[in-house]
Coordinates of C-alpha atoms in Angstrom, one line a residue:
R23 CA 29.8 -31.1 -10.9
R24 CA 31.9 -32.5 -8.1
Q25 CA 35.4 -30.9 -8.4
G26 CA 38.7 -31.8 -6.9
R27 CA 40.6 -35.0 -6.0
G28 CA 40.1 -36.5 -9.5
R29 CA 36.3 -36.8 -9.1
S30 CA 34.4 -37.0 -12.3
A31 CA 31.7 -34.7 -13.7
V32 CA 28.5 -35.9 -15.4
I33 CA 26.2 -33.6 -17.3
V34 CA 22.8 -34.7 -18.7
D35 CA 20.7 -33.1 -21.3
D36 CA 17.4 -34.3 -19.7
A37 CA 17.7 -33.0 -16.2
A38 CA 14.0 -32.9 -15.6
T39 CA 13.7 -36.6 -16.2
L40 CA 16.7 -37.4 -14.1
L41 CA 15.6 -35.3 -11.2
A42 CA 12.3 -37.0 -11.2
D43 CA 14.0 -40.4 -10.7
D44 CA 15.3 -40.2 -7.1
A45 CA 16.8 -43.7 -7.2
T46 CA 18.8 -43.1 -10.3
L47 CA 20.0 -39.7 -9.1
G48 CA 21.0 -41.2 -5.7
A49 CA 23.0 -44.0 -7.3
L50 CA 24.7 -41.6 -9.7
G51 CA 25.6 -39.2 -6.9
R52 CA 27.2 -42.0 -4.8
L53 CA 29.2 -43.2 -7.8
I54 CA 30.5 -39.7 -8.5
R55 CA 31.4 -39.1 -4.8
E56 CA 33.4 -42.4 -4.8
G57 CA 35.5 -40.9 -7.6
R58 CA 34.5 -43.3 -10.4
E59 CA 35.5 -42.2 -13.8
T60 CA 32.7 -44.2 -15.4
V61 CA 29.4 -44.9 -14.0
G62 CA 28.5 -48.1 -15.8
P63 CA 25.2 -48.7 -17.7
L64 CA 22.9 -45.8 -17.4
P65 CA 19.2 -45.3 -18.4
D66 CA 18.6 -44.2 -22.0
H67 CA 17.8 -40.6 -21.0
L68 CA 21.4 -40.1 -19.8
R69 CA 22.9 -39.3 -23.3
L70 CA 26.2 -37.8 -24.2
C71 CA 26.5 -34.1 -23.9
T72 CA 26.9 -31.9 -26.9
L73 CA 30.0 -29.8 -27.4
N74 CA 28.1 -26.6 -26.4
V75 CA 27.0 -28.2 -23.1
L76 CA 30.5 -29.2 -22.3
E77 CA 31.7 -25.6 -23.0
D78 CA 28.9 -24.3 -20.7
R79 CA 30.0 -26.8 -18.0
A80 CA 33.6 -25.5 -18.2
R81 CA 32.5 -21.9 -18.1
H82 CA 29.9 -22.1 -15.3
A83 CA 31.3 -24.9 -13.2
F84 CA 27.9 -26.5 -12.6
F85 CA 27.3 -27.9 -9.1
H86 CA 24.3 -30.2 -8.3
W87 CA 23.5 -30.5 -4.6
E88 CA 21.6 -33.7 -5.1
L89 CA 24.5 -35.3 -6.9
A90 CA 27.0 -34.1 -4.3
F91 CA 25.0 -35.0 -1.2
P92 CA 22.4 -37.7 -2.1
E93 CA 22.6 -39.2 1.4
V94 CA 21.3 -35.8 2.8
L95 CA 18.9 -34.6 0.2
L96 CA 17.6 -37.8 -1.2
T97 CA 17.4 -39.8 2.0
E98 CA 14.2 -41.5 3.2
G99 CA 12.4 -39.6 5.9
T100 CA 13.1 -35.9 6.3
P101 CA 15.7 -34.8 3.8
G102 CA 17.8 -31.7 4.3
F103 CA 20.7 -30.3 6.3
D104 CA 20.5 -29.7 10.0
A105 CA 22.6 -26.6 9.7
V106 CA 24.0 -24.4 6.9
I107 CA 26.6 -21.7 7.8
T108 CA 28.2 -19.5 5.2
N109 CA 30.0 -16.2 4.5
P110 CA 28.9 -15.8 0.8
P111 CA 30.6 -13.5 -1.7
W112 CA 29.1 -9.9 -1.6
E113 CA 29.3 -9.4 -5.3
R114 CA 26.9 -8.1 -7.9
I115 CA 26.5 -10.4 -10.9
K116 CA 26.3 -7.6 -13.4
L117 CA 29.7 -6.9 -14.8
Q118 CA 31.1 -3.5 -13.5
E119 CA 33.0 -1.9 -16.4
N120 CA 35.1 0.3 -14.0
E121 CA 36.3 -2.7 -12.1
F122 CA 37.0 -4.8 -15.2
F123 CA 39.1 -2.1 -16.8
A124 CA 40.8 -0.7 -13.7
Q125 CA 43.5 -3.4 -14.1
A126 CA 43.2 -4.2 -17.8
R127 CA 43.1 -0.7 -19.2
P128 CA 43.0 2.1 -16.4
A129 CA 42.7 4.8 -19.0
I130 CA 39.2 3.5 -19.9
A131 CA 38.2 3.2 -16.2
Q132 CA 39.2 6.8 -15.6
L133 CA 37.1 8.3 -18.3
Q134 CA 34.7 10.9 -16.8
T135 CA 31.3 9.7 -18.2
A136 CA 29.8 6.3 -19.0
A137 CA 29.2 7.5 -22.6
E138 CA 32.9 8.1 -23.0
R139 CA 33.7 4.7 -21.6
R140 CA 31.3 3.0 -24.0
R141 CA 32.9 4.7 -27.0
A142 CA 36.4 3.7 -25.8
I143 CA 35.2 0.1 -25.2
A144 CA 33.7 -0.1 -28.6
G145 CA 37.0 1.0 -30.1
L146 CA 38.8 -2.0 -28.6
Q147 CA 37.2 -4.2 -31.3
Q148 CA 39.7 -2.7 -33.7
N149 CA 42.5 -1.5 -31.4
D150 CA 42.8 -4.4 -29.0
P151 CA 40.7 -7.4 -30.2
E152 CA 42.1 -9.7 -27.5
L153 CA 41.0 -7.4 -24.6
W154 CA 37.7 -6.8 -26.5
E155 CA 37.0 -10.5 -26.6
A156 CA 38.0 -11.0 -22.9
F157 CA 35.5 -8.2 -21.9
Q158 CA 32.8 -9.7 -24.1
Q159 CA 33.3 -13.2 -22.7
A160 CA 33.2 -11.9 -19.1
K161 CA 30.0 -9.9 -19.9
R162 CA 28.5 -13.0 -21.6
V163 CA 29.1 -15.2 -18.6
R164 CA 27.5 -12.7 -16.2
E165 CA 24.5 -12.0 -18.5
E166 CA 23.8 -15.7 -18.9
L167 CA 23.8 -16.1 -15.1
L168 CA 21.5 -13.1 -14.7
Q169 CA 19.2 -14.5 -17.3
H170 CA 19.1 -17.8 -15.4
C171 CA 18.3 -16.0 -12.1
H172 CA 15.6 -13.8 -13.7
S173 CA 13.8 -16.6 -15.6
S174 CA 10.4 -17.9 -14.6
E175 CA 12.0 -21.3 -13.8
S176 CA 14.7 -19.7 -11.6
P177 CA 15.5 -21.5 -8.4
Y178 CA 15.7 -18.1 -6.8
P179 CA 12.1 -16.7 -7.0
L180 CA 12.5 -14.3 -4.1
L181 CA 16.0 -13.0 -4.3
G182 CA 17.0 -13.7 -7.9
G183 CA 15.5 -10.5 -9.4
G184 CA 16.8 -7.0 -10.1
D185 CA 20.5 -6.2 -9.7
T186 CA 21.2 -9.6 -8.3
N187 CA 23.9 -10.2 -5.7
L188 CA 25.6 -13.5 -5.2
Y189 CA 25.0 -13.4 -1.4
A190 CA 21.3 -13.2 -1.9
L191 CA 21.3 -16.3 -4.2
M192 CA 23.3 -18.3 -1.7
V193 CA 20.9 -17.3 1.2
E194 CA 17.8 -18.5 -0.8
R195 CA 19.6 -21.7 -1.9
A196 CA 20.7 -22.5 1.7
L197 CA 17.2 -22.1 3.1
G198 CA 15.9 -24.6 0.5
L199 CA 18.5 -27.1 1.7
L200 CA 17.3 -27.1 5.4
K201 CA 15.3 -29.6 7.3
P202 CA 12.1 -28.1 8.7
N203 CA 13.7 -27.9 12.1
G204 CA 17.1 -26.9 10.7
R205 CA 19.1 -23.6 11.2
A206 CA 21.0 -21.4 8.8
G207 CA 23.4 -18.7 9.7
F208 CA 24.9 -16.1 7.3
V209 CA 27.4 -13.1 7.2
V210 CA 25.7 -10.8 4.7
P211 CA 25.3 -7.1 3.9
S212 CA 22.6 -5.4 6.1
G213 CA 20.6 -4.9 2.9
L214 CA 19.3 -8.5 3.1
C215 CA 16.9 -7.4 5.9
T216 CA 16.5 -3.7 5.0
D217 CA 16.5 -3.2 1.2
L218 CA 13.4 -3.0 -1.0
G219 CA 14.6 -5.7 -3.4
N220 CA 14.7 -8.2 -0.5
A221 CA 11.4 -7.1 1.1
R222 CA 9.2 -9.9 -0.2
F223 CA 11.8 -12.4 1.1
F224 CA 12.4 -10.9 4.5
G225 CA 8.7 -10.0 5.1
G226 CA 7.9 -13.7 4.3
M227 CA 10.5 -14.9 6.8
V228 CA 9.0 -12.7 9.5
D229 CA 5.4 -13.9 8.7
Q230 CA 6.6 -17.5 8.8
Q231 CA 8.4 -16.9 12.1
R232 CA 11.7 -18.0 10.5
V233 CA 14.0 -15.2 11.6
A234 CA 16.0 -16.7 14.5
F235 CA 18.3 -13.7 15.2
L236 CA 19.7 -10.6 13.6
Y237 CA 22.9 -8.9 14.8
D238 CA 23.9 -5.9 12.6
F239 CA 27.5 -4.5 12.6
E240 CA 29.3 -1.4 11.4
N241 CA 32.8 -2.1 10.1
R242 CA 34.2 0.9 12.1
Q243 CA 36.9 -1.3 13.8
G244 CA 37.9 -3.1 10.6
L245 CA 36.4 -6.5 11.3
F246 CA 36.7 -6.9 7.5
P247 CA 39.9 -4.9 6.7
S248 CA 39.3 -4.7 3.0
V249 CA 35.8 -3.4 3.3
D250 CA 35.0 0.3 3.8
S251 CA 34.6 1.3 7.4
R252 CA 31.2 2.7 6.8
F253 CA 29.8 -0.5 5.4
K254 CA 27.2 -2.4 7.5
F255 CA 26.8 -6.2 7.6
S256 CA 24.7 -8.6 9.6
L257 CA 24.9 -12.0 11.3
V258 CA 21.5 -13.3 10.6
G259 CA 20.0 -16.7 11.4
F260 CA 16.9 -18.4 10.0
T261 CA 15.0 -21.6 11.0
G262 CA 13.8 -24.2 8.6
A263 CA 10.2 -24.2 7.3
G264 CA 9.0 -25.3 10.7
G265 CA 9.4 -21.7 12.0
G266 CA 8.8 -21.0 15.7
A267 CA 10.7 -17.6 16.0
T268 CA 7.9 -15.4 17.5
R269 CA 10.2 -12.7 18.8
I270 CA 13.5 -11.8 17.1
P271 CA 16.6 -11.2 19.2
A272 CA 18.3 -8.3 17.4
A273 CA 21.1 -5.8 18.0
F274 CA 22.3 -3.0 15.7
F275 CA 25.3 -0.7 15.2
L276 CA 27.6 -3.2 16.8
H277 CA 31.4 -2.9 16.5
Q278 CA 32.4 -6.2 18.2
A279 CA 30.6 -9.4 18.9
D280 CA 31.0 -9.0 22.7
Q281 CA 28.5 -6.1 22.6
I282 CA 25.6 -8.4 21.6
P283 CA 24.3 -9.3 25.1
E284 CA 24.0 -5.8 26.4
R285 CA 22.6 -4.3 23.1
T286 CA 20.0 -7.0 22.3
L287 CA 16.3 -6.1 22.0
H288 CA 13.4 -8.2 20.8
L289 CA 11.4 -7.3 17.7
E290 CA 7.9 -8.4 17.2
P291 CA 6.1 -8.9 13.8
A292 CA 3.8 -5.9 14.6
D293 CA 6.9 -3.6 14.6
F294 CA 7.5 -4.3 10.9
S295 CA 3.9 -3.5 10.0
L296 CA 3.8 -0.3 12.1
M297 CA 7.1 1.2 11.1
N298 CA 7.4 -0.1 7.6
P299 CA 3.8 -0.7 6.5
N300 CA 4.6 -0.7 2.7
T301 CA 7.6 -3.1 2.7
R302 CA 7.7 -4.6 6.2
T303 CA 11.5 -4.6 6.0
C304 CA 13.6 -4.4 9.2
P305 CA 14.0 -1.2 11.2
V306 CA 17.3 -0.8 13.0
F307 CA 17.9 0.4 16.5
R308 CA 21.0 1.4 18.5
A309 CA 19.4 0.5 21.8
P310 CA 16.1 -0.8 23.3
Q311 CA 15.2 2.8 24.2
D312 CA 15.3 3.7 20.5
H313 CA 13.0 0.8 19.7
A314 CA 10.4 2.1 22.3
L315 CA 10.7 5.7 21.3
T316 CA 10.3 5.0 17.5
R317 CA 7.3 2.8 18.2
R318 CA 5.7 5.7 20.1
I319 CA 6.4 8.2 17.3
Y320 CA 4.8 5.9 14.7
A321 CA 1.8 5.4 16.9
R322 CA 1.1 9.2 16.7
V323 CA 2.3 10.2 13.2
P324 CA 1.4 8.7 9.9
V325 CA 3.9 7.8 7.2
L326 CA 4.4 10.1 4.2
R327 CA 2.6 7.8 1.8
R328 CA 1.0 4.5 2.5
H329 CA 0.2 1.9 -0.2
L330 CA -2.4 -0.3 1.4
P331 CA -4.8 1.2 2.3
A332 CA -3.9 4.0 0.0
Q333 CA -3.0 7.2 1.9
D334 CA -1.2 10.1 0.2
P335 CA -2.1 13.4 1.9
W336 CA 0.7 15.3 0.3
G337 CA 0.0 14.1 -3.3
I338 CA 3.7 13.1 -3.6
T339 CA 5.4 12.6 -7.0
Y340 CA 8.9 11.2 -6.9
K341 CA 11.1 12.2 -9.8
T342 CA 14.6 11.9 -11.0
L343 CA 15.7 14.1 -13.9
F344 CA 19.0 12.7 -15.2
H345 CA 20.6 9.3 -14.6
M346 CA 24.3 9.9 -14.1
T347 CA 25.2 6.8 -16.2
N348 CA 22.4 6.2 -18.7
D349 CA 22.0 9.9 -19.5
S350 CA 25.7 10.8 -19.5
G351 CA 25.6 11.3 -23.3
L352 CA 23.6 14.5 -22.6
F353 CA 26.2 15.9 -20.2
R354 CA 28.8 18.5 -21.2
T355 CA 31.9 19.6 -19.3
A356 CA 33.1 23.2 -19.4
A357 CA 35.9 22.1 -21.7
Q358 CA 33.5 20.5 -24.1
L359 CA 31.2 23.5 -24.1
E360 CA 34.2 25.8 -24.9
A361 CA 35.1 23.4 -27.8
L362 CA 31.5 23.7 -29.1
G363 CA 31.9 27.5 -29.1
A364 CA 29.5 28.1 -26.2
W365 CA 29.9 31.2 -24.0
R366 CA 29.4 31.8 -20.3
E367 CA 26.3 33.9 -19.4
A368 CA 25.7 36.3 -16.6
G369 CA 22.9 35.5 -14.2
P370 CA 22.0 33.8 -10.9
L371 CA 23.1 30.3 -12.2
P372 CA 26.4 29.4 -14.0
T373 CA 24.8 28.9 -17.4
W374 CA 26.3 28.7 -20.9
G375 CA 24.8 30.0 -24.1
S376 CA 25.3 28.1 -27.4
A377 CA 23.9 27.8 -30.9
K378 CA 22.0 24.7 -29.7
G379 CA 20.4 26.5 -26.8
R380 CA 21.1 27.4 -23.2
Y381 CA 23.0 24.9 -20.9
L382 CA 22.0 24.7 -17.2
P383 CA 24.1 23.3 -14.4
L384 CA 23.6 19.7 -13.4
L385 CA 23.3 19.6 -9.6
E386 CA 24.5 16.5 -7.8
G387 CA 23.7 15.4 -4.2
K388 CA 27.2 16.2 -3.0
M389 CA 26.6 19.9 -3.8
V390 CA 23.6 20.2 -1.4
Q391 CA 23.2 20.5 2.4
A392 CA 20.1 21.1 4.5
F393 CA 18.2 24.2 3.2
D394 CA 21.2 24.9 1.0
P395 CA 21.6 24.1 -2.7
R396 CA 24.9 26.0 -2.8
A397 CA 26.9 24.0 -0.2
A398 CA 29.7 22.8 -2.6
G399 CA 31.0 22.8 -6.1
I400 CA 32.6 19.8 -7.9
T401 CA 36.3 19.1 -8.4
V402 CA 37.3 16.2 -10.7
N403 CA 40.3 13.8 -10.2
L404 CA 40.2 11.3 -13.0
A405 CA 42.9 9.2 -11.3
N406 CA 40.3 8.3 -8.6
V407 CA 38.5 5.5 -10.5
H408 CA 35.7 4.9 -8.1
R409 CA 35.0 8.5 -7.0
P410 CA 36.5 11.0 -9.5
A411 CA 34.1 13.9 -8.7
Q412 CA 34.5 15.2 -5.2
P413 CA 32.7 18.2 -3.5
E414 CA 34.6 21.4 -2.8
A415 CA 32.9 23.3 0.0
S416 CA 31.7 26.8 -0.6
T417 CA 33.2 29.4 1.6
Q418 CA 31.2 31.7 3.9
A419 CA 32.2 34.7 1.8
Q420 CA 30.8 32.9 -1.3
L421 CA 27.6 32.0 0.4
A422 CA 27.2 35.6 1.5
D423 CA 27.0 36.7 -2.1
P424 CA 23.4 36.1 -3.3
F425 CA 24.6 35.9 -6.9
Y426 CA 27.1 33.1 -6.2
F427 CA 26.3 29.6 -7.3
P428 CA 28.8 26.7 -7.2
T429 CA 30.4 25.3 -10.4
P430 CA 29.1 21.8 -11.2
Q431 CA 30.9 18.9 -13.0
F432 CA 28.4 18.9 -16.0
W433 CA 25.8 21.1 -17.8
V434 CA 22.7 20.0 -19.7
L435 CA 20.5 21.6 -22.3
E436 CA 17.6 23.7 -20.8
S437 CA 15.3 22.0 -23.3
D438 CA 16.2 18.6 -21.9
V439 CA 15.5 19.8 -18.3
R440 CA 12.1 21.3 -19.3
E441 CA 11.1 17.9 -20.9
R442 CA 11.7 16.2 -17.6
F443 CA 10.5 18.7 -15.1
A444 CA 6.9 18.3 -14.0
E445 CA 4.6 20.1 -16.3
G446 CA 3.0 23.1 -14.6
A447 CA 5.3 22.7 -11.5
P448 CA 6.8 25.9 -9.9
E449 CA 10.3 26.8 -10.9
W450 CA 11.7 25.2 -7.8
A451 CA 11.5 21.8 -6.2
I452 CA 12.2 19.9 -2.9
A453 CA 15.2 17.6 -3.4
F454 CA 17.0 15.3 -1.0
K455 CA 20.4 13.6 -1.0
D456 CA 20.0 9.9 -2.0
I457 CA 23.5 9.0 -0.8
T458 CA 23.9 9.4 2.9
S459 CA 24.5 7.2 6.0
P460 CA 22.9 6.7 9.4
T461 CA 26.4 7.3 10.9
N462 CA 26.7 10.9 9.4
V463 CA 26.0 14.0 11.3
R464 CA 22.7 14.3 9.5
T465 CA 21.1 11.5 7.5
M466 CA 18.1 13.2 5.8
I467 CA 19.4 16.3 3.9
A468 CA 16.8 18.2 1.9
A469 CA 16.8 21.5 0.2
A470 CA 14.8 23.8 -2.1
I471 CA 16.6 23.8 -5.4
P472 CA 16.1 26.2 -8.4
F473 CA 14.9 25.2 -11.9
T474 CA 18.0 23.4 -13.2
G475 CA 19.3 19.9 -14.0
A476 CA 19.7 17.3 -11.2
G477 CA 21.3 13.9 -11.2
N478 CA 19.5 10.8 -10.0
K479 CA 21.3 10.9 -6.6
L480 CA 19.4 14.2 -6.0
P481 CA 15.8 13.1 -6.5
F482 CA 12.7 15.4 -6.2
L483 CA 9.7 15.1 -4.0
L484 CA 7.0 17.1 -5.8
T485 CA 3.7 17.9 -3.9
N486 CA 0.3 19.1 -5.0
A487 CA 0.3 21.5 -2.0
D488 CA 1.0 25.2 -2.5
S489 CA 4.5 26.6 -2.0
N490 CA 4.1 27.7 1.7
A491 CA 2.7 24.2 2.6
A492 CA 5.6 22.6 0.6
L493 CA 8.1 24.6 2.7
C494 CA 6.5 23.0 5.8
L495 CA 7.1 19.6 4.3
L496 CA 10.7 20.6 3.6
A497 CA 11.0 21.7 7.3
N498 CA 9.6 18.4 8.4
L499 CA 12.1 16.5 6.2
N500 CA 15.0 18.4 7.8
G501 CA 13.6 18.1 11.3
L502 CA 15.7 16.4 14.0
V503 CA 12.9 14.0 15.0
L504 CA 12.5 12.8 11.4
D505 CA 16.3 12.5 11.1
Y506 CA 16.3 10.4 14.3
V507 CA 13.8 8.0 12.7
V508 CA 15.6 7.8 9.4
R509 CA 18.6 6.4 11.3
Q510 CA 16.4 3.6 12.5
K511 CA 15.4 2.7 9.0
M512 CA 18.6 2.7 6.9
G513 CA 20.8 -0.4 6.4
G514 CA 23.2 1.1 3.9
Q515 CA 24.2 4.3 2.2
T516 CA 21.2 4.9 -0.1
L517 CA 18.0 6.8 1.0
N518 CA 15.6 5.1 -1.3
L519 CA 12.0 6.2 -2.0
Y520 CA 10.7 3.2 -0.1
I521 CA 12.4 4.5 3.0
V522 CA 11.3 8.1 2.6
E523 CA 7.7 7.0 1.9
Q524 CA 7.6 5.2 5.3
L525 CA 9.0 8.1 7.4
P526 CA 6.6 9.7 10.0
T527 CA 5.5 12.9 8.4
L528 CA 3.0 15.4 9.6
P529 CA 0.1 15.7 7.1
P530 CA -0.9 19.0 5.5
A531 CA -4.0 19.3 7.8
F532 CA -1.7 19.6 10.9
Y533 CA -0.3 22.9 9.6
G534 CA -3.7 24.5 9.7
E535 CA -4.0 23.9 13.4
T536 CA -3.2 26.8 15.7
F537 CA -0.5 27.3 18.4
H538 CA -1.1 30.3 20.7
G539 CA -3.4 31.8 18.1
Q540 CA -1.1 31.3 15.0
S541 CA -1.3 28.4 12.5
W542 CA 1.7 26.1 12.3
E543 CA 2.1 27.1 8.7
S544 CA 2.5 30.8 9.5
L545 CA 5.2 29.9 12.1
I546 CA 7.1 27.4 10.0
A547 CA 6.9 28.4 6.4
P548 CA 8.6 31.9 6.8
R549 CA 11.5 30.3 8.7
A550 CA 12.0 27.6 6.0
L551 CA 11.9 30.4 3.4
E552 CA 14.5 32.4 5.2
L553 CA 16.8 29.4 5.4
S554 CA 16.3 28.6 1.7
Y555 CA 16.1 32.0 0.0
T556 CA 19.6 33.2 0.3
C557 CA 20.4 33.4 -3.4
E558 CA 18.9 35.0 -6.5
A559 CA 18.5 31.6 -8.1
L560 CA 15.6 30.8 -5.7
R561 CA 13.7 34.1 -6.3
P562 CA 10.9 32.0 -8.0
L563 CA 10.4 30.2 -4.6
A564 CA 10.0 33.5 -2.8
Q565 CA 7.6 34.8 -5.4
A566 CA 5.5 31.6 -5.2
C567 CA 5.3 32.1 -1.4
G568 CA 4.2 35.8 -1.8
Y569 CA 7.4 37.2 -0.5
P570 CA 8.5 40.2 -2.7
G571 CA 11.8 41.0 -1.0
E572 CA 15.5 40.4 -1.7
P573 CA 17.3 37.2 -0.7
Y574 CA 17.9 36.9 3.0
P575 CA 21.4 37.5 4.2
W576 CA 23.6 34.4 4.8
N577 CA 24.1 34.6 8.6
P578 CA 25.6 31.4 10.1
A579 CA 24.7 32.4 13.6
R580 CA 21.1 33.2 12.6
R581 CA 20.8 30.0 10.7

């Protein structure tokens, strides 16, 4: 549909036939561009639209590139644009309930769990049918668009899957509109080049030598005032199908465009295979020296788990226990437990007893720091729609008490935790914070946590190694060298499994090697245990390591 200045819109119900007829399509496009209200006699296959199609047209605002630009896309010779430049919308297609109701009904947006929101939204059908219908209509439009993007006939085969974002669709569309020797430039979130969902697309662009440049920015100086200062975005350029970009000029962690010349390095296709062998997404570097040093690290140390050829020396199982949205119906607050007649129990964890069974605390990533599952409790401010649950740091006096454990936001039934914990696993696990940033003091933050509930932003890395060896893995994850490399791999705020799998990680065999007559395991595991075992809740970890003593004192200087 061509909009504006009185131009007409024509919808056909036999698009496949029409698109196969370039001459008809070109003529039709020219007539529409001239603003003609009627297009005269048309072939039989251009029939009148049904009412449903007209409604769809009004709702979706169809736009046909071939109809709008026949002189470019249907021309004789080499069709396509010489250049496409765009700053597309950075917006997920899936309707976000919080954002919809933040204006229309803030009380719904401020509810503490997704389960409560769902019940309140369902009640609108009786209490406020007009708002209910507006929500359903908005959801319907988004779902139809997602279905279109995910279908087997989608025009977005590389970037139209998963939790689709509009910027990704516009990038794929733009590249399809280029001449072989054309150029396209975009302002997009950094995830286009670094996220797993875009890996097939970006890896293909690297293989086809189509990545012309990549300049990645932090928003620290407010280049986009309405965007969070921690957000990262890229200026990225691609060539047409002709390719020719054998080395990629790139710069990262920029704050202003005038930093580009002095910070530019040149990436080669081999860098992607060496540093990200599973996904071949883009590593990010602050300076050329970082590029050289990271390349040397990867030349000496294997990744944690490689897909092809298969290499998994630690026998890693990645596990999330409870999804903070989908499983919220299982969560109970302290007020809800009191209303159910539950009672607080004494012990190393803040548990509740009830007629239904014992309730264990649900740990969240914001409660954990390196080697410390007790770093913070949770305080809730429901007026903060986007981040109602905030960490409240534990004091040094609290941490010095081995029976102290912070208060969470939610509790879950022990039986539900046992269902999800790995069968036969020890009553402790290595967990790491999923939400982090390459601009934080530390990016990889891992800890040994006791047997309890955990949200999906605190995933587990379970290993088939014994507990002492597992503590060596924990030490490696919290090591400064690995943290340095993590910062070269993250484009956003989520430390996904695909990033963790591709971090340089010493294999179990290394810890059997000796250093001045002692094995690395005998040097490292006791230190990792002393850092971790500072509370009664982690006594099972100490026992699994063969240590019979009391928790180690919390001593900040010693730590």
